[in-house]
Short mmCIF file of C-alpha atoms in Angstrom, two decimals:
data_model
loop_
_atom_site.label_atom_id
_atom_site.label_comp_id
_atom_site.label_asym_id
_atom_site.label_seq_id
_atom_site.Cartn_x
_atom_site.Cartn_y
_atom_site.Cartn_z
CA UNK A 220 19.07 -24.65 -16.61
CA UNK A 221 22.32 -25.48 -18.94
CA UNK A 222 25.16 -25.81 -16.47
CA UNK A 223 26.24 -22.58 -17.77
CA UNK A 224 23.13 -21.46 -16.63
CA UNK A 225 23.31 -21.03 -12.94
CA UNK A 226 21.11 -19.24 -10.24
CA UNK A 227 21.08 -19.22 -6.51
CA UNK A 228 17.27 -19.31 -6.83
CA UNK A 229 16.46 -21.37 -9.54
CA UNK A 230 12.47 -20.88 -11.08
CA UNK A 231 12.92 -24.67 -11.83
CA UNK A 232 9.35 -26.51 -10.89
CA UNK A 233 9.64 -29.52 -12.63
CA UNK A 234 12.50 -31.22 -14.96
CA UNK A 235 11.69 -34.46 -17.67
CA UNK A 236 14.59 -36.74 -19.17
CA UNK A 237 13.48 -39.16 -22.01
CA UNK A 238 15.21 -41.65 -23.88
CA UNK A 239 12.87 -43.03 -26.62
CA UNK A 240 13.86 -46.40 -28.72
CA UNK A 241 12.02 -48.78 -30.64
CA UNK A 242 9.13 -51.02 -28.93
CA UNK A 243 10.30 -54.35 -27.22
CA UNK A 244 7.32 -56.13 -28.24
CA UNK A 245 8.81 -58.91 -26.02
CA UNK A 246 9.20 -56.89 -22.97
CA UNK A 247 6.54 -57.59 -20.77
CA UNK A 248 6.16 -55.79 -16.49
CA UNK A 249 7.75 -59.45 -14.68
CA UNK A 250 10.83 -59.31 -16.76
CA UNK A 251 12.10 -55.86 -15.35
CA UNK A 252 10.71 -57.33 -11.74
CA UNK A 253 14.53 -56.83 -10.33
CA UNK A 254 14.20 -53.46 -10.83
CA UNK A 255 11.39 -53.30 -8.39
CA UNK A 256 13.72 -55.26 -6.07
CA UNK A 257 16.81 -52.82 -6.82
CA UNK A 258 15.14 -49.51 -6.28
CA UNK A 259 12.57 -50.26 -4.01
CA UNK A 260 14.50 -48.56 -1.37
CA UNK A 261 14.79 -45.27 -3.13
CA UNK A 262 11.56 -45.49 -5.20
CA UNK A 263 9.27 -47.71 -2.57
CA UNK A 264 5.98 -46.42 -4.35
CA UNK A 265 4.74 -48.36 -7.28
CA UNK A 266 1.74 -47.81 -9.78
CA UNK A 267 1.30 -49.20 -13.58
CA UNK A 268 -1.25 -47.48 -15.36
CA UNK A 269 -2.00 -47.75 -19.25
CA UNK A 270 0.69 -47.26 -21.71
CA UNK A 271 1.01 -43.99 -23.12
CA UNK A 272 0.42 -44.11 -27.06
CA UNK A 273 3.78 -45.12 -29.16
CA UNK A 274 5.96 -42.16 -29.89
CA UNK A 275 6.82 -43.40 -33.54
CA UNK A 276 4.24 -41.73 -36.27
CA UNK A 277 4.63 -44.74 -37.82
CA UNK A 278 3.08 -46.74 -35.21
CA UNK A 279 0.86 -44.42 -33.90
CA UNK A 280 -1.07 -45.20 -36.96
CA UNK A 281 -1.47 -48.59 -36.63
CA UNK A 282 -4.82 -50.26 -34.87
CA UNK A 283 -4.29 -53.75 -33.39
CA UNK A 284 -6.76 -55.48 -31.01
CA UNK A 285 -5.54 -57.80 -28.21
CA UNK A 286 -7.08 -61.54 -29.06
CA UNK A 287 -7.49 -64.03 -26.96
CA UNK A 288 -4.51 -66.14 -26.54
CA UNK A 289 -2.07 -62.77 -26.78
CA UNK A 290 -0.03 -60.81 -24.39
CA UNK A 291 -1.49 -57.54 -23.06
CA UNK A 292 0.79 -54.56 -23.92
CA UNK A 293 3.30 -53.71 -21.18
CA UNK A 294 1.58 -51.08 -18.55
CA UNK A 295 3.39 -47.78 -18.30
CA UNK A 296 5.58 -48.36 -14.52
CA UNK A 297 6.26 -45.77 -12.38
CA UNK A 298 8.39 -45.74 -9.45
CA UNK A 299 8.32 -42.89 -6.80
CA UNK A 300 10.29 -41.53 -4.51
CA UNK A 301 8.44 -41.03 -0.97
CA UNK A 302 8.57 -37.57 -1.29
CA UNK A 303 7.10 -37.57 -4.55
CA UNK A 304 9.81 -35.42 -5.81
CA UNK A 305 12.17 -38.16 -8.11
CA UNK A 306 9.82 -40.62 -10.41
CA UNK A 307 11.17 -43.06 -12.83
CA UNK A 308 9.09 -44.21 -15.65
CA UNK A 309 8.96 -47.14 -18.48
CA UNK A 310 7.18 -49.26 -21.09
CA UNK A 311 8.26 -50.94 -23.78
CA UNK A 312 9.34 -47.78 -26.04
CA UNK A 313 10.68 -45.16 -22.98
CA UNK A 314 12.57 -44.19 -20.21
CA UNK A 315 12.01 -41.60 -18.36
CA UNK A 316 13.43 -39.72 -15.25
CA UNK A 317 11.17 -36.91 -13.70
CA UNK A 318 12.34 -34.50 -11.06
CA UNK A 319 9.85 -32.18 -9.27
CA UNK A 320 10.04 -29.57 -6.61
CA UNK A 321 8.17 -30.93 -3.57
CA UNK A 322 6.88 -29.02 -1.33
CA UNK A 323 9.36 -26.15 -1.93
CA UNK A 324 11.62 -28.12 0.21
CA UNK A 325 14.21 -30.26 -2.17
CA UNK A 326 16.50 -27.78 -4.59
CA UNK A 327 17.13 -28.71 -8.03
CA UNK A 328 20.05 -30.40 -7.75
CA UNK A 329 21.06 -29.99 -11.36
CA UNK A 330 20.98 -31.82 -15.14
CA UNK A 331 24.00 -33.41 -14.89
CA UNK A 332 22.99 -35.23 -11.27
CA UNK A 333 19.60 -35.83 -13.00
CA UNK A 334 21.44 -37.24 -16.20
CA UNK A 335 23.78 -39.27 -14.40
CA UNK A 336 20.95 -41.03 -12.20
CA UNK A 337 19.06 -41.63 -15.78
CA UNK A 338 22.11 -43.26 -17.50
CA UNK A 339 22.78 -45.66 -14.54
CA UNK A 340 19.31 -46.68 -14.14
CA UNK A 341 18.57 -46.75 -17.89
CA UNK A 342 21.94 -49.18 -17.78
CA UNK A 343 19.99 -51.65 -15.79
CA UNK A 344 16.83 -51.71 -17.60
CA UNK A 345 18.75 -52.51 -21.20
CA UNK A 346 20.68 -55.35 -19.75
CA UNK A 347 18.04 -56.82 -18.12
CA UNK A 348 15.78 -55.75 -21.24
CA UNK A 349 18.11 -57.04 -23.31
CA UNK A 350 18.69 -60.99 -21.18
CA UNK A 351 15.23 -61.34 -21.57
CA UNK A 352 14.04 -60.16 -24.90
CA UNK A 353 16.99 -60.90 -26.62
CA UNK A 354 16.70 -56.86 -27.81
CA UNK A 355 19.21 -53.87 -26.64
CA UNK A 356 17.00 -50.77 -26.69
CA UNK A 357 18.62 -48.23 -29.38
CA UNK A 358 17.72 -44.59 -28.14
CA UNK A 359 16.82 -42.76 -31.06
CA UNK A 360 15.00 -40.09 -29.17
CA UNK A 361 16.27 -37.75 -26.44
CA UNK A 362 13.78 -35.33 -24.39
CA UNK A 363 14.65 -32.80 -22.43
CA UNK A 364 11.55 -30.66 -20.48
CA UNK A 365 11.79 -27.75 -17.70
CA UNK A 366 8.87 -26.44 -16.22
CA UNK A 367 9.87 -22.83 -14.58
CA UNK A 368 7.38 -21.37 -12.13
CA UNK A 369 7.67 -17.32 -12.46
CA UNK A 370 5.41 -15.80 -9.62
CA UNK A 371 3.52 -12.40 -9.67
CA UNK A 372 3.72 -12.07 -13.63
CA UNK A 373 0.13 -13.45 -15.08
CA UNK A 374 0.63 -15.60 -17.89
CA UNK A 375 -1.09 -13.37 -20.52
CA UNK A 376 2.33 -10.61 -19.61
CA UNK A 377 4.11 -13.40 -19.92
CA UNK A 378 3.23 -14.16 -23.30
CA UNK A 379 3.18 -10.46 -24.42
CA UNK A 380 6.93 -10.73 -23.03
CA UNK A 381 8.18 -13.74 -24.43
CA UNK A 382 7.07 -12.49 -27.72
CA UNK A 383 8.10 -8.71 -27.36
CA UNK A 384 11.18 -9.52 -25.42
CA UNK A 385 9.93 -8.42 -22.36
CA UNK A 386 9.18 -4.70 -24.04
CA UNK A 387 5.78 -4.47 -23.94
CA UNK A 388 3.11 -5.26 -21.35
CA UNK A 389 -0.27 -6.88 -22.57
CA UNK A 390 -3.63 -5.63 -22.69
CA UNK A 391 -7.17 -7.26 -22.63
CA UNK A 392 -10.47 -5.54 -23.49
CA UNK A 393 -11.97 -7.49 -20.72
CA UNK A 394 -11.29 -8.53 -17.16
CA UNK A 395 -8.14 -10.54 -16.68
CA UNK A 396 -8.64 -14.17 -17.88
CA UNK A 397 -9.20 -16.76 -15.81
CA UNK A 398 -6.68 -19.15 -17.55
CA UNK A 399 -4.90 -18.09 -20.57
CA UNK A 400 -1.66 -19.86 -22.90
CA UNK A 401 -0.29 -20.32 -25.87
CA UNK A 402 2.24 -22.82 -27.56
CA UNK A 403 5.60 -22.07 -30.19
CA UNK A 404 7.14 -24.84 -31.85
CA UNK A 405 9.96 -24.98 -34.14
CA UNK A 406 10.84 -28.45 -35.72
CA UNK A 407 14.17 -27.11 -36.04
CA UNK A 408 15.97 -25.23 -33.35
CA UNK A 409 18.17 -22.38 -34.40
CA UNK A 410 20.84 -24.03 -32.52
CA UNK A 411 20.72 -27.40 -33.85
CA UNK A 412 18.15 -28.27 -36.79
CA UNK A 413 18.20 -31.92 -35.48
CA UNK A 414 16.17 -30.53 -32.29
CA UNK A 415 12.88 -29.79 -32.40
CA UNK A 416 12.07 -27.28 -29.60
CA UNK A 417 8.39 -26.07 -27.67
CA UNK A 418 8.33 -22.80 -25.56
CA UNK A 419 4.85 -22.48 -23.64
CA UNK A 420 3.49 -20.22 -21.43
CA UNK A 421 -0.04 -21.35 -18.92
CA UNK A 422 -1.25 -19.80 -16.28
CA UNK A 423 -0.69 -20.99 -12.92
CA UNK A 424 -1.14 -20.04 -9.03
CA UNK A 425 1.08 -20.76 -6.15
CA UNK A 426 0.41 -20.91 -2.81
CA UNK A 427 2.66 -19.39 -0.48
CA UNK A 428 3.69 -20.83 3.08
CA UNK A 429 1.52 -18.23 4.39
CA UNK A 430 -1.36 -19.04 2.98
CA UNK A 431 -2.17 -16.38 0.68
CA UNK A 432 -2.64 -17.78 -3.87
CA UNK A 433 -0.77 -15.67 -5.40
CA UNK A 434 -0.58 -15.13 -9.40
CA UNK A 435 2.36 -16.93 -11.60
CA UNK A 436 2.97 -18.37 -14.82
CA UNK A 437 4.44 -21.68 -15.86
CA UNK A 438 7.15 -21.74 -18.24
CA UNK A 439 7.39 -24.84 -20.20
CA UNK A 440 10.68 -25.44 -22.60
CA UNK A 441 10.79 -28.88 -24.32
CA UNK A 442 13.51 -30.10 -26.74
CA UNK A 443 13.79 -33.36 -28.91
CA UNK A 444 17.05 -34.55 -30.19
CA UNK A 445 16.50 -36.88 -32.65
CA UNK A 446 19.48 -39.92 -32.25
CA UNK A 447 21.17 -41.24 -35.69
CA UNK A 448 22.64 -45.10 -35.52
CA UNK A 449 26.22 -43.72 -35.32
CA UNK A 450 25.31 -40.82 -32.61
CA UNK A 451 25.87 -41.12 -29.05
CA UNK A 452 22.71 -40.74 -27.54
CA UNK A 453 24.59 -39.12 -24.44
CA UNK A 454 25.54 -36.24 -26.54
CA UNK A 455 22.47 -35.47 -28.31
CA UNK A 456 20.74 -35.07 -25.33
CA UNK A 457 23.36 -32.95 -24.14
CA UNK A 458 22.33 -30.82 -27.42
CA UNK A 459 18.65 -31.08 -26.44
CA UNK A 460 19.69 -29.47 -22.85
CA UNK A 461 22.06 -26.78 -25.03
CA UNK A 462 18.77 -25.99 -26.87
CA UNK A 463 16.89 -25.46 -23.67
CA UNK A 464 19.01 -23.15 -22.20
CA UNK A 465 19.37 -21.03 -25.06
CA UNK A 466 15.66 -20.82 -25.14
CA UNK A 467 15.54 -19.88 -21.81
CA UNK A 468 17.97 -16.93 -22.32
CA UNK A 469 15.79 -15.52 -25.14
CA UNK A 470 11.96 -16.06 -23.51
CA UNK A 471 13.31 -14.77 -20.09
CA UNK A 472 14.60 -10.72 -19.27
CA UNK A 473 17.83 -9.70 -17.50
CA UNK A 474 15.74 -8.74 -14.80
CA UNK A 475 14.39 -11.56 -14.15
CA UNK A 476 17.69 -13.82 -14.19
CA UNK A 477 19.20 -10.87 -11.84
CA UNK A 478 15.81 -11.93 -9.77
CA UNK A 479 16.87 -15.51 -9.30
CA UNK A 480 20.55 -14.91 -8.72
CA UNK A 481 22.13 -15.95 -11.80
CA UNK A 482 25.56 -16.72 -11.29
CA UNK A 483 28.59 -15.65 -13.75
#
């Protein structure tokens, strides 16, 4: 998790870096083309699909219809690694670096390698944002999302853990569920009241190299920053990532970090 945070067998599935700004109504797909051009090599699989609804509340509640004679909104682009397991994504309000564990075969290779690649590529898509639109995307949104895969607990003892502190074991009247989960959110972390924070546990199944499902939960931890005019939006996602890991210390047992080989 946190580079504090250190295990020789991480449960990390899935990690999501955001950097949220105001909408370059400007921006359209064939200005960022040289960003196809630059990254094809690493990320040579490309797909636009529709563009995920504004992030603002403010706009969310507005309802516009595309005339004739105006520009189509920009389509959400995604560029993928081969593998599958690095994907960067943007539109005209977000960028976003995804890391996911393919195959069991790629390790995590940590948040500050996944920051670094997001900084560098975000880089090139505000200059080149910016020499076309005229507009220098200012973050004022950082997200920061792990996924944790923990296999042979179901997710309804996971819940009854997170909330019990992993002191009590659950109980159903009837037959284990087939799919069970539940969502916390705090608008303010205890950490930092300028971070919002989601814990969330789901059921999930993994299939071993052998062939055999076996039963796990998922372990979702998500953190906003929000990013004031005279903040670096560096550090508050920094903060997000210090929110995470603190999460992660208090949904998750000593057993269970002994498990994974924390290191201290």
């Amino acid at each position: 998790m946190a580079e504090q945070l250190r295990f020789e067998r991480p449960p990390v599935h899935a990690v999501s870096l955001a950097l949220l700004f105001d909408t370059l109504p400007k921006l359209q797909t064939l200005d960022l083309a040289q960003l196809r051009v630059d990254w094809r090599e690493d990320y040579p699989i490309l797909r636009e699909s529709t563009p995920m609804p504004a992030w603002q509340a403010s706009e969310q509640d507005d309802v516009e219809f595309v005339r004739s004679g105006l520009s189509w909104p920009m389509a959400l682009c995604s560029l993928t690694t081969e593998a599958g397991d690095r994907e960067v994504r943007f539109q005209q309000d977000r960028f976003v670096l995804k890391w996911n564990l393919s195959d069991g075969e790629n390790s995590y290779p940590g948040y500050q390698a996944l920051k670094a690649e997001l900084l560098a590529k975000f880089d090139q898509f505000s200059k080149l944002s910016q020499s076309v639109s005229g507009v220098l995307p200012r973050v004022k949104r950082a997200d920061v999302t792990y996924t944790n895969k923990i296999p042979g607990v179901s997710a309804h003892q996971a819940m009854a853990g997170v909330l019990t502190g992993w002191k009590s074991e659950s109980s159903f009247p009837f037959r284990v569920p087939d799919y069970c989960g539940f969502r916390v959110h705090y608008d303010e972390s205890e950490l930092d009241p300028r971070v919002a924070v989601l814990i969330g546990v789901d059921s999930a199944v993994t299939e071993p190299s052998d062939g055999e499902f076996t039963e796990g939960a998922s372990l979702i931890i998500d953190a906003e920053s929000q990013v004031d005019t005279e903040d670096d939006f560096t550090d508050r996602m920094d903060r997000a990532h210090e929110v995470v890991a603190g999460a992660f210390l208090e949904v998750t047992s000593d057993g269970m970090r002994s498990q994974w080989g924390e290191i201290k």
